PDB file of C-alpha atoms and ligand atoms in Angstrom:
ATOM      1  CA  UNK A   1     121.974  96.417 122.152  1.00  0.00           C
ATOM      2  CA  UNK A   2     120.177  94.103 119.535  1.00  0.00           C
ATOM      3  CA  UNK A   3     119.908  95.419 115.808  1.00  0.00           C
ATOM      4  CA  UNK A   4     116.906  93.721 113.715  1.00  0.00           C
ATOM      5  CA  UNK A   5     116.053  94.974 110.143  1.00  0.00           C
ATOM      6  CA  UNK A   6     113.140  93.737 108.228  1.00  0.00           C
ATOM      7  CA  UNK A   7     111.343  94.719 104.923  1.00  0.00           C
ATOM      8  CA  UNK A   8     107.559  95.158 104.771  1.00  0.00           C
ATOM      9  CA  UNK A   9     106.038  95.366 101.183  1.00  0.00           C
ATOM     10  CA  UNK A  10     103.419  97.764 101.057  1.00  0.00           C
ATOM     11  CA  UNK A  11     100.257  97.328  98.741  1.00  0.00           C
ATOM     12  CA  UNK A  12      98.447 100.333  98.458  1.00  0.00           C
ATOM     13  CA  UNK A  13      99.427 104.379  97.791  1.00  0.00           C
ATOM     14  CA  UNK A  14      98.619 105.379 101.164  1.00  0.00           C
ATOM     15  CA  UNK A  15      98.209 102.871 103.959  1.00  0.00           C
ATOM     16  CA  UNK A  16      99.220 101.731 107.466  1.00  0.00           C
ATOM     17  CA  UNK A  17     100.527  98.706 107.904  1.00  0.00           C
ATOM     18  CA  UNK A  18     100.160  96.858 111.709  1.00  0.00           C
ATOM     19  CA  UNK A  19     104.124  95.523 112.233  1.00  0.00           C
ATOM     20  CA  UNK A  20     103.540  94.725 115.753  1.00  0.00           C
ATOM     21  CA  UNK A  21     104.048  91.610 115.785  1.00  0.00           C
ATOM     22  CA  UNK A  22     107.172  91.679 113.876  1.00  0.00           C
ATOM     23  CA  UNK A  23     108.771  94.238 116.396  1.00  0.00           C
ATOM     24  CA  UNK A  24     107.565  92.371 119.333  1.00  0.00           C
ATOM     25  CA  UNK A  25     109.290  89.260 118.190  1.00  0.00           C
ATOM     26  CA  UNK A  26     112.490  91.307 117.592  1.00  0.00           C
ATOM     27  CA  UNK A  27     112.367  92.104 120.947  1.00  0.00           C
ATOM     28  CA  UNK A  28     111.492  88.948 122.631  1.00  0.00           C
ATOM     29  CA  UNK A  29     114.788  87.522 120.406  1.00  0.00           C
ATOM     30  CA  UNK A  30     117.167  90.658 121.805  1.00  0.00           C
ATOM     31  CA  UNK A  31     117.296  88.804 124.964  1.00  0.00           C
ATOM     32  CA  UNK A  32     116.678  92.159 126.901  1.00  0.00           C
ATOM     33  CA  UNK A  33     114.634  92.651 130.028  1.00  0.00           C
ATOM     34  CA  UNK A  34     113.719  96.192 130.928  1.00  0.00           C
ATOM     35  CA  UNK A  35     114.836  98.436 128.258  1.00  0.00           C
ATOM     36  CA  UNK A  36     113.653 100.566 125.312  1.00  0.00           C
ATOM     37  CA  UNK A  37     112.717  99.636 121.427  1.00  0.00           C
ATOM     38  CA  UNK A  38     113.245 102.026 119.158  1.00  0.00           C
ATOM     39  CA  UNK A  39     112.032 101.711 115.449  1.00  0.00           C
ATOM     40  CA  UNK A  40     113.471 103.429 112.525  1.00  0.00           C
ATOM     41  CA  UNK A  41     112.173 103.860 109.003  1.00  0.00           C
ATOM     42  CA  UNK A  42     114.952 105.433 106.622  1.00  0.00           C
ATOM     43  CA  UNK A  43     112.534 106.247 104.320  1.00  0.00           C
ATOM     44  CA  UNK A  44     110.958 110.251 103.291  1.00  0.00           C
ATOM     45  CA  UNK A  45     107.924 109.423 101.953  1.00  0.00           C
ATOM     46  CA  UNK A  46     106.593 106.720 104.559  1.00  0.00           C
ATOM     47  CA  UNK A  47     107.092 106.960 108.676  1.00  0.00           C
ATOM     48  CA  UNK A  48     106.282 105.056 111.749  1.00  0.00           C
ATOM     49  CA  UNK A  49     103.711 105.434 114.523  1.00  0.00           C
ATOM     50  CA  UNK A  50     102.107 104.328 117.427  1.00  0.00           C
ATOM     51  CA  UNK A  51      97.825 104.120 118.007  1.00  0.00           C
ATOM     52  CA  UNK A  52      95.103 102.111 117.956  1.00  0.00           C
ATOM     53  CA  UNK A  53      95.370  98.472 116.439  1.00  0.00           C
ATOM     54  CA  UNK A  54      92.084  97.060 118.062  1.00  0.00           C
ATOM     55  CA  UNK A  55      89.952  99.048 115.989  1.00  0.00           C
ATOM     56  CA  UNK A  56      90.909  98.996 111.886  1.00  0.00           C
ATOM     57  CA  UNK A  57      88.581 102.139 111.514  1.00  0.00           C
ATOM     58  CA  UNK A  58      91.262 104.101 113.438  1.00  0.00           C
ATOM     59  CA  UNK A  59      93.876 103.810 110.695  1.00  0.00           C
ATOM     60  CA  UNK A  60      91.801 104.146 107.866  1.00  0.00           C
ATOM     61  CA  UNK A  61      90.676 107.326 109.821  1.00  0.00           C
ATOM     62  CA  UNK A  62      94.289 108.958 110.042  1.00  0.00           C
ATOM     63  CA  UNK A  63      95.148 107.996 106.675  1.00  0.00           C
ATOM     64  CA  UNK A  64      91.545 109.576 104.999  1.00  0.00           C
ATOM     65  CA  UNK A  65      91.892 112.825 107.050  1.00  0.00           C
ATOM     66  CA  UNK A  66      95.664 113.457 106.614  1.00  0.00           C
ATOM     67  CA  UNK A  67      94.719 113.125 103.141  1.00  0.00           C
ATOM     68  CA  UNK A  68      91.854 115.661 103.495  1.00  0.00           C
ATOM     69  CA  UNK A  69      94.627 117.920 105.386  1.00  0.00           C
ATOM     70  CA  UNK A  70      97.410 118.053 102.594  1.00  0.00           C
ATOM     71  CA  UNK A  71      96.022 116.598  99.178  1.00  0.00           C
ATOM     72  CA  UNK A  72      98.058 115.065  96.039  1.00  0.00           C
ATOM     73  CA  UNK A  73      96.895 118.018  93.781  1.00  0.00           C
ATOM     74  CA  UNK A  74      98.120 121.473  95.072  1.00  0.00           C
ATOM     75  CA  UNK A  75     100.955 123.965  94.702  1.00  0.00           C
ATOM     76  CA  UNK A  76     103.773 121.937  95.589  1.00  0.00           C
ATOM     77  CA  UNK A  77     107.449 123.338  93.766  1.00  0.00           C
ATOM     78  CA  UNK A  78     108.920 119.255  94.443  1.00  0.00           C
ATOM     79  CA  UNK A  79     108.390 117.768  90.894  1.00  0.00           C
ATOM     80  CA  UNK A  80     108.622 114.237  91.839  1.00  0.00           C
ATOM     81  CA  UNK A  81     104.558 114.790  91.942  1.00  0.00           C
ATOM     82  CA  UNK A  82     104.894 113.438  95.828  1.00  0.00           C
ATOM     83  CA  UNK A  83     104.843 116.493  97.625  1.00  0.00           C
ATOM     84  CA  UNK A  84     101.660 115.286  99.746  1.00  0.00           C
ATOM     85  CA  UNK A  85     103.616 112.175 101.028  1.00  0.00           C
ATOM     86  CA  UNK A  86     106.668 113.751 102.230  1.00  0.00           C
ATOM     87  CA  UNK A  87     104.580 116.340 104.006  1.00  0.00           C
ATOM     88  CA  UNK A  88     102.085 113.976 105.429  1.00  0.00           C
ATOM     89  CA  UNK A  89     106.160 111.893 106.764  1.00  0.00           C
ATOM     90  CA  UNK A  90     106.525 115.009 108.579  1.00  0.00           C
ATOM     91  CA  UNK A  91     103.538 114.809 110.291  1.00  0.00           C
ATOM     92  CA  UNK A  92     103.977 111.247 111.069  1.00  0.00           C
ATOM     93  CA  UNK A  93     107.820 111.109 111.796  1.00  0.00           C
ATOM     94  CA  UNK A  94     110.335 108.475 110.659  1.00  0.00           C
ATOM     95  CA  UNK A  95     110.573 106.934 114.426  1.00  0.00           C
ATOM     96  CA  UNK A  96     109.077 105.588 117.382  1.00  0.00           C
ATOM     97  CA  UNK A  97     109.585 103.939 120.742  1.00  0.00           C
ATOM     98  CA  UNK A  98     107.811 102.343 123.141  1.00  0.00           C
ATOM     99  CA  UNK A  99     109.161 100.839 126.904  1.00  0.00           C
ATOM    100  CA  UNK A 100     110.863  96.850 126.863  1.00  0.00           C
ATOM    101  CA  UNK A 101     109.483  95.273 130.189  1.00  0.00           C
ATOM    102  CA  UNK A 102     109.768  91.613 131.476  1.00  0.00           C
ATOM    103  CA  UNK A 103     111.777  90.964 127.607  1.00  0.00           C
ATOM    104  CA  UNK A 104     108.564  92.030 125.847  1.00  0.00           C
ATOM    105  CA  UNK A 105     107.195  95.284 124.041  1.00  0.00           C
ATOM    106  CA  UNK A 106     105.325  96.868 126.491  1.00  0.00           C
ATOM    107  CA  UNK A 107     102.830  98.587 124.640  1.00  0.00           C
ATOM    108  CA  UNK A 108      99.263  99.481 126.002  1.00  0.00           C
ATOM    109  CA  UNK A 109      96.390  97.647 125.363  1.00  0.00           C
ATOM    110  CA  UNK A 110      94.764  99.122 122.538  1.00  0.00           C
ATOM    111  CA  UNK A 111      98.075 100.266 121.315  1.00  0.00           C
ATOM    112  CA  UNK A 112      99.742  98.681 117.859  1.00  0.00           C
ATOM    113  CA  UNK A 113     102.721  99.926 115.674  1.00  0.00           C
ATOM    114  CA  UNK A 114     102.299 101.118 112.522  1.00  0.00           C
ATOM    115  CA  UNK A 115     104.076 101.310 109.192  1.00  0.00           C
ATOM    116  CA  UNK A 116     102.559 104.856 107.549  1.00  0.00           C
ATOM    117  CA  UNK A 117     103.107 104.121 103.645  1.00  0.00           C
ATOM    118  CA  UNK A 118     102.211 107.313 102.012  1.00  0.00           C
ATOM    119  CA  UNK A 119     103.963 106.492  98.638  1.00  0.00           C
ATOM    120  CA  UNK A 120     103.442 102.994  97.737  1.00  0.00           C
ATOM    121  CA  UNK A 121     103.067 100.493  96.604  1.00  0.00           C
ATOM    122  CA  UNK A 122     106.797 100.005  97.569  1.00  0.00           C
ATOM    123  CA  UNK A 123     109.216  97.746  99.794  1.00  0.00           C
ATOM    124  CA  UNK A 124     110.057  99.359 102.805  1.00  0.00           C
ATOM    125  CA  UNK A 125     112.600  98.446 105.159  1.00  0.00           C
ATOM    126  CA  UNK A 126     112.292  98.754 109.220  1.00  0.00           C
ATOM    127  CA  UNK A 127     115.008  99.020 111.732  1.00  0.00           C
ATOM    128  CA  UNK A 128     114.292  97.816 114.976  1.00  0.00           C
ATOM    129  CA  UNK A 129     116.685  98.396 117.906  1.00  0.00           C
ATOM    130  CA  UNK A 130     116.469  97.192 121.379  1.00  0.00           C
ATOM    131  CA  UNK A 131     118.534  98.825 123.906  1.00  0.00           C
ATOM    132  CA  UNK A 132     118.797  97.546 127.840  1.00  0.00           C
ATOM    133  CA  UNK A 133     118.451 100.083 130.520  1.00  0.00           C
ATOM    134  CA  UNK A 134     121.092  99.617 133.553  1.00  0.00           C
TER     135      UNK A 134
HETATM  136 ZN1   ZN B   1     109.668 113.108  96.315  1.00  0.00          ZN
END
């Protein structure tokens, strides 16, 4: 198993952040064929996802409606005032995976990993682990 860790500074309250490219390069240096990636976030008020990176409209999309779906202003009884982003890190999760084939992330075509900030600006730290399947 290969452990990589790396920090992505976020700019913006609420926004998702394409780390494909770092991911797929920790994989391609684990050194493993035909396994599984798994990537962590230890974070609770910004998660991890997999969709559409072809298309930027997609992830300004999810980030607009899940805003729409729990807002910043409403009843919340958490007085850090960020209620809305550790609700909307429910709905996104703090993990993903995604298959390791021929050493490389073997995501679909249209498919990207995201970083889902919903509390920044802040400096976020990813864990990336790639595990080999006998
Ligand atoms: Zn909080």
């Amino acid at each position: 198993m290969s452990w990589v860790t790396f920090d992505v500074r976020t700019t913006r309250r609420a926004q998702l952040v394409d780390i494909t490219e770092r991911v797929a390069d920790a994989v391609a240096r684990a050194g493993i064929g035909e396994g599984l990636c798994h990537v962590f976030i230890p974070h609770t008020t910004a998660g991890v996802t997999i969709n559409e990176g072809a298309d930027p409209a997609v992830a300004a999309d999810i980030a607009s409606h899940l805003a729409e779906l729990v807002p910043k202003e409403a009843a919340f009884q958490h007085e850090e005032g960020n209620s809305d982003s550790h609700i909307k890190t429910v709905l996104i999760g703090p993990s993903c995976e995604a298959p390791v084939r021929g050493g490389k992330l073997g995501l679909g075509t249209w498919q990207a990993i995201f970083l889902c900030e919903w509390d920044g600006p802040r400096s976020r730290r990813v864990e990336v682990a790639v595990m080999r399947l006998a």
